[in-house]
Short mmCIF file of C-alpha atoms and ligand atoms in Angstrom, two decimals:
data_model
loop_
_atom_site.label_atom_id
_atom_site.label_comp_id
_atom_site.label_asym_id
_atom_site.label_seq_id
_atom_site.Cartn_x
_atom_site.Cartn_y
_atom_site.Cartn_z
CA MET A 1 -8.61 25.57 31.33
CA THR A 2 -5.83 27.86 32.50
CA THR A 3 -4.12 29.67 29.66
CA GLU A 4 -0.40 29.41 29.00
CA SER A 5 0.18 33.04 29.94
CA ALA A 6 -1.64 32.56 33.26
CA LEU A 7 0.46 29.45 34.00
CA ARG A 8 3.69 31.33 33.20
CA ALA A 9 2.63 34.06 35.63
CA ASP A 10 1.71 31.45 38.29
CA ILE A 11 5.17 29.82 38.02
CA VAL A 12 6.79 33.24 38.49
CA GLU A 13 4.63 33.84 41.58
CA VAL A 14 5.32 30.41 43.14
CA GLY A 15 9.07 30.87 42.51
CA ARG A 16 8.93 34.28 44.17
CA ARG A 17 7.15 32.84 47.23
CA MET A 18 9.57 29.90 47.54
CA TYR A 19 12.57 32.22 47.43
CA ALA A 20 11.00 34.75 49.81
CA ARG A 21 10.28 32.00 52.34
CA GLY A 22 13.80 30.63 52.13
CA TYR A 23 12.79 27.34 50.53
CA THR A 24 15.46 27.88 47.89
CA ALA A 25 18.80 29.68 47.88
CA SER A 26 20.62 30.99 44.83
CA ASN A 27 19.39 29.07 41.74
CA ASP A 28 17.99 26.07 43.65
CA GLY A 29 14.62 24.47 43.04
CA ASN A 30 12.42 23.93 40.01
CA ILE A 31 8.76 24.08 39.02
CA SER A 32 6.74 22.57 36.17
CA VAL A 33 3.10 22.33 35.04
CA ARG A 34 1.32 20.34 32.36
CA LEU A 35 0.47 22.39 29.31
CA GLY A 36 -2.29 20.36 27.68
CA ALA A 37 -1.93 16.62 27.11
CA ASP A 38 1.60 16.33 25.78
CA ARG A 39 3.64 19.36 26.79
CA LEU A 40 5.18 20.79 29.97
CA LEU A 41 5.95 24.35 30.98
CA MET A 42 9.09 24.35 33.15
CA THR A 43 11.49 26.68 34.90
CA PRO A 44 14.87 27.03 33.16
CA LYS A 45 18.20 25.97 34.65
CA SER A 46 20.53 28.45 36.36
CA VAL A 47 18.07 31.16 37.34
CA CYS A 48 17.08 32.33 40.81
CA LYS A 49 13.44 31.35 41.35
CA GLY A 50 12.83 34.62 43.18
CA PHE A 51 13.54 36.77 40.14
CA MET A 52 12.01 34.98 37.16
CA THR A 53 9.92 36.55 34.39
CA PRO A 54 7.19 34.74 32.40
CA ASP A 55 9.24 34.71 29.17
CA MET A 56 12.05 32.65 30.81
CA MET A 57 10.06 29.39 30.91
CA CYS A 58 10.78 26.41 28.62
CA ILE A 59 8.24 24.24 26.89
CA THR A 60 9.20 20.56 26.51
CA ASP A 61 7.44 17.41 25.41
CA LEU A 62 6.91 14.52 27.85
CA ASP A 63 10.27 13.03 26.82
CA GLY A 64 12.07 16.23 27.76
CA ARG A 65 12.77 17.53 24.23
CA LYS A 66 12.77 21.31 24.24
CA LEU A 67 10.06 22.70 21.97
CA GLN A 68 10.25 26.37 22.87
CA GLY A 69 12.26 28.81 24.99
CA ASP A 70 15.58 30.67 24.89
CA ARG A 71 16.94 28.82 27.91
CA ASP A 72 17.48 25.14 28.71
CA PRO A 73 15.01 23.37 30.97
CA SER A 74 15.72 22.64 34.63
CA SER A 75 18.60 20.34 35.52
CA GLU A 76 16.07 18.22 37.46
CA MET A 77 13.85 17.77 34.40
CA LEU A 78 14.26 13.96 34.50
CA MET A 79 12.68 13.85 37.96
CA HIS A 80 9.72 15.95 36.77
CA LEU A 81 9.24 13.76 33.67
CA GLU A 82 9.23 10.63 35.84
CA VAL A 83 6.49 12.06 38.08
CA TYR A 84 4.25 12.93 35.11
CA ARG A 85 4.80 9.45 33.64
CA GLU A 86 3.89 7.70 36.91
CA ARG A 87 1.02 9.99 37.90
CA PRO A 88 -1.37 10.95 35.09
CA ASP A 89 -3.47 12.83 37.68
CA VAL A 90 -0.62 15.22 38.54
CA GLN A 91 -0.74 18.63 36.86
CA ALA A 92 2.19 20.34 38.62
CA VAL A 93 5.51 19.46 40.31
CA VAL A 94 7.48 21.61 42.76
CA HIS A 95 11.00 20.91 44.06
CA ALA A 96 12.80 22.99 46.70
CA HIS A 97 15.22 22.75 49.64
CA PRO A 98 13.19 24.09 52.60
CA PRO A 99 15.73 24.06 55.45
CA THR A 100 13.85 22.33 58.28
CA ALA A 101 12.34 19.61 56.10
CA THR A 102 15.71 19.18 54.39
CA GLY A 103 17.27 18.86 57.86
CA PHE A 104 15.01 15.84 58.47
CA ALA A 105 16.06 14.52 55.04
CA VAL A 106 19.72 14.90 56.05
CA ALA A 107 19.11 13.25 59.42
CA GLY A 108 17.34 10.37 57.68
CA ILE A 109 14.17 10.95 59.72
CA PRO A 110 10.96 10.66 57.66
CA LEU A 111 7.96 12.80 58.60
CA ASP A 112 5.77 9.74 59.03
CA ARG A 113 4.54 10.00 62.61
CA ALA A 114 0.85 10.61 63.26
CA VAL A 115 1.17 14.04 64.82
CA LEU A 116 -0.98 16.61 63.02
CA ALA A 117 -4.55 15.86 61.92
CA GLU A 118 -4.42 18.18 58.92
CA VAL A 119 -1.21 16.65 57.60
CA LEU A 120 -2.71 13.16 57.95
CA THR A 121 -5.81 14.14 55.97
CA THR A 122 -3.91 15.96 53.23
CA LEU A 123 -0.48 14.37 52.71
CA GLY A 124 -0.70 11.26 54.90
CA SER A 125 2.95 10.42 55.48
CA ILE A 126 6.07 12.03 54.03
CA PRO A 127 8.71 9.36 53.33
CA ILE A 128 12.34 9.85 52.33
CA ALA A 129 13.42 8.79 48.85
CA GLU A 130 16.89 7.25 48.98
CA TYR A 131 19.89 9.43 48.21
CA ALA A 132 20.65 9.92 44.55
CA THR A 133 23.05 12.23 42.76
CA PRO A 134 21.07 15.36 41.81
CA SER A 135 20.23 15.84 38.12
CA THR A 136 21.19 12.22 37.20
CA LYS A 137 18.94 9.31 36.24
CA GLU A 138 19.32 8.00 39.80
CA LEU A 139 17.02 10.65 41.22
CA PRO A 140 13.91 9.76 39.17
CA GLU A 141 14.53 6.11 40.10
CA ALA A 142 14.56 6.98 43.80
CA VAL A 143 11.40 9.07 43.43
CA ARG A 144 9.57 6.39 41.41
CA LYS A 145 9.31 4.09 44.44
CA TYR A 146 7.24 6.55 46.43
CA ILE A 147 5.42 8.79 43.99
CA LYS A 148 2.55 6.40 43.28
CA ALA A 149 1.32 6.61 46.87
CA HIS A 150 2.53 10.07 47.98
CA ASP A 151 1.97 13.68 46.98
CA GLY A 152 5.03 14.81 48.93
CA MET A 153 8.36 13.31 49.92
CA LEU A 154 11.77 14.22 51.25
CA LEU A 155 14.83 13.52 49.10
CA ALA A 156 17.67 12.18 51.26
CA ASN A 157 20.44 14.78 51.79
CA HIS A 158 18.86 17.03 49.20
CA GLY A 159 15.37 18.57 49.65
CA ALA A 160 11.68 17.95 49.10
CA LEU A 161 9.32 17.23 46.22
CA THR A 162 5.56 17.89 46.03
CA VAL A 163 2.93 17.36 43.35
CA GLY A 164 -0.65 18.49 42.89
CA GLY A 165 -3.76 18.76 40.76
CA ASP A 166 -2.71 22.34 40.04
CA LEU A 167 0.39 24.46 40.63
CA PHE A 168 -0.74 26.17 43.82
CA GLY A 169 -1.92 22.82 45.20
CA ALA A 170 1.60 21.42 44.71
CA TYR A 171 3.19 24.55 46.20
CA TYR A 172 0.93 24.54 49.29
CA LYS A 173 2.00 20.96 49.99
CA MET A 174 5.60 22.21 50.07
CA GLU A 175 4.49 24.81 52.64
CA THR A 176 2.73 22.10 54.64
CA ILE A 177 5.82 19.87 54.69
CA GLU A 178 8.09 22.67 55.91
CA HIS A 179 5.54 23.78 58.51
CA PHE A 180 5.11 20.19 59.72
CA ALA A 181 8.90 19.77 59.91
CA LYS A 182 9.22 22.92 62.05
CA ILE A 183 6.46 21.78 64.43
CA SER A 184 7.96 18.29 64.70
CA LEU A 185 11.38 19.77 65.44
CA VAL A 186 9.99 21.99 68.21
CA ALA A 187 8.06 19.10 69.80
CA ARG A 188 11.17 16.92 69.72
CA LEU A 189 13.30 19.71 71.21
CA LEU A 190 10.73 20.00 73.99
CA GLY A 191 11.18 16.28 74.56
CA ARG A 192 7.62 15.10 74.08
CA GLU A 193 5.67 14.05 71.06
CA ASN A 194 2.19 12.71 71.71
CA LEU A 195 0.94 10.65 68.80
CA ILE A 196 -2.52 10.42 67.30
CA SER A 197 -3.82 6.88 67.83
CA ARG A 198 -4.25 4.54 64.86
CA GLU A 199 -8.01 4.46 65.50
CA GLU A 200 -8.16 8.26 65.26
CA VAL A 201 -5.92 8.19 62.16
CA MET A 202 -8.46 5.91 60.47
CA ARG A 203 -11.27 8.31 61.46
CA LEU A 204 -9.28 11.20 60.00
CA GLN A 205 -8.79 9.25 56.81
CA GLU A 206 -12.55 9.04 56.36
CA LEU A 207 -12.64 12.85 56.44
CA ARG A 208 -10.64 12.91 53.21
CA GLY A 209 -13.80 11.86 51.39
CA THR A 210 -15.94 14.35 53.29
CA TYR A 211 -13.66 17.24 52.34
CA GLY A 212 -13.05 16.00 48.80
CA ILE A 213 -9.32 15.53 49.38
CA LYS A 214 -7.84 13.37 46.62
CA ALA A 215 -5.07 11.31 48.19
CA PRO A 216 -3.11 9.03 45.84
CA ALA A 217 -3.32 6.11 48.31
CA PRO A 218 -4.91 5.21 51.65
CA ILE A 219 -2.99 5.07 54.92
CA CYS A 220 -1.59 1.54 55.48
CA ALA A 221 -3.53 -0.61 57.92
CA ASP A 222 -0.48 -1.16 60.13
CA ASP A 223 2.53 0.96 60.96
CA ALA A 224 5.51 -1.15 59.90
CA SER A 225 8.24 1.41 60.16
CA THR A 226 10.53 2.15 57.26
CA PRO A 227 14.05 2.94 58.36
CA LEU A 228 15.97 4.65 55.61
CA GLY A 229 16.89 2.33 52.81
CA THR A 230 15.91 -0.87 54.60
CA GLY A 231 12.23 -0.72 55.32
CA ARG A 232 9.19 -1.63 53.40
CA VAL A 233 8.31 0.52 50.42
CA ASP A 234 4.67 0.11 49.64
CA ALA A 235 3.42 1.66 46.43
CA THR A 236 -0.19 1.12 47.42
CA CYS A 237 -0.48 2.78 50.84
CA GLN A 238 1.07 5.42 53.07
CA VAL A 239 3.03 4.12 56.07
CA VAL A 240 2.10 6.18 59.14
CA GLN A 241 3.48 5.51 62.61
CA ALA A 242 0.47 5.55 64.90
CA PRO A 243 0.14 3.31 67.97
CA SER A 244 -3.11 1.40 68.35
CA SER A 245 -5.00 2.56 71.43
CA PRO A 246 -8.73 1.82 71.26
CA GLY A 247 -10.66 4.50 73.11
CA ALA A 248 -7.86 7.07 73.08
CA ARG A 249 -7.31 9.73 70.47
CA LEU A 250 -3.84 10.71 71.66
CA VAL A 251 -1.15 8.36 72.93
CA PRO A 252 1.18 10.17 75.27
CA ASP A 253 4.76 10.81 75.01
CA VAL A 254 6.75 8.37 72.93
CA LEU A 255 9.82 10.55 73.16
CA ALA A 256 9.59 11.50 76.83
CA GLN A 257 12.39 10.01 78.86
CA GLY A 258 10.31 9.76 82.05
CA ALA A 259 9.41 6.14 82.74
CA ASP A 260 6.11 7.15 84.36
CA ALA A 261 4.99 8.94 81.19
CA ASN A 262 5.60 5.92 78.98
CA PRO A 263 7.02 2.86 80.71
CA ASP A 264 7.65 1.12 77.38
CA GLY A 265 9.22 4.18 75.80
CA GLU A 266 12.66 4.22 74.28
CA ILE A 267 15.47 6.03 76.08
CA ARG A 268 18.81 6.93 74.58
CA LEU A 269 22.04 7.17 76.56
CA THR A 270 25.49 8.18 75.45
CA TYR A 271 28.37 5.77 76.12
CA ARG A 272 29.58 8.11 78.86
CA GLU A 273 26.16 8.17 80.57
CA LEU A 274 25.83 4.40 80.32
CA SER A 275 29.34 3.79 81.74
CA THR A 276 28.64 6.17 84.62
CA LEU A 277 25.42 4.30 85.43
CA ILE A 278 27.19 0.93 85.34
CA GLU A 279 30.12 2.20 87.45
CA ASP A 280 27.66 3.62 90.02
CA ALA A 281 25.78 0.32 90.12
CA ILE A 282 29.03 -1.67 90.62
CA ARG A 283 30.18 0.75 93.32
CA SER A 284 26.88 0.41 95.18
CA LEU A 285 27.32 -3.40 95.22
CA ARG A 286 30.75 -3.20 96.88
ZN1 ZN B 301 17.41 20.27 44.38
#
């Protein structure tokens, strides 16, 4: 078992990495780990996570009562407590505002498309928990809906949350989410995003067992999409958007606007573009 002094040093190191990578600005973000069965070691409020020292951490019980420490525990303590209550397997919780992932959270676009094999095997899908005022009781309520089935999620118009079987495991999931968000953004800027087929997604899921990856829930059998605030929230499986295509591992081009690439694909036009098209069509009929 990791000693308390080693865990304090690990929190300092994870905070330093988050700040150095721009996942937090100023005093943003917070980190906690379980300290035995009934206590938590947590970052304090109002400190920059890039410049912490081991003695700054607070020790609380699982109800959030401070047991030790000169400073008060994180303003997002309620969210951390909720995660530990809902997930007895979780040993560490990390919250940050990585800019690209948070951009998706602001745009209301979940990272739930089957795009990267490694993300599918580790995190599955990354949903968006509905907007809640930071540091209030609303935020743990928003997180509760998704935390049973997910090790990582976006928080609408706020940031991201990851959990793990140890502190570095939780932190690496934060890295994976931000990396995935950057890759998704680039693919969408390029105008094409080939998806991994549902059949291949199910094959990848079987690899979880082979590699000993402990996912909190399997990938859902279908891909009912979950638009922000209106869609299905399933506490027992991870909703991944992956088109069925027996025999194909990749399904081309859902975002491409060329009809030959994907005749059933969605295209988006502005009002101005649509009016121009209609006017041209009417003119050609005259
Ligand atoms: Zn935050």
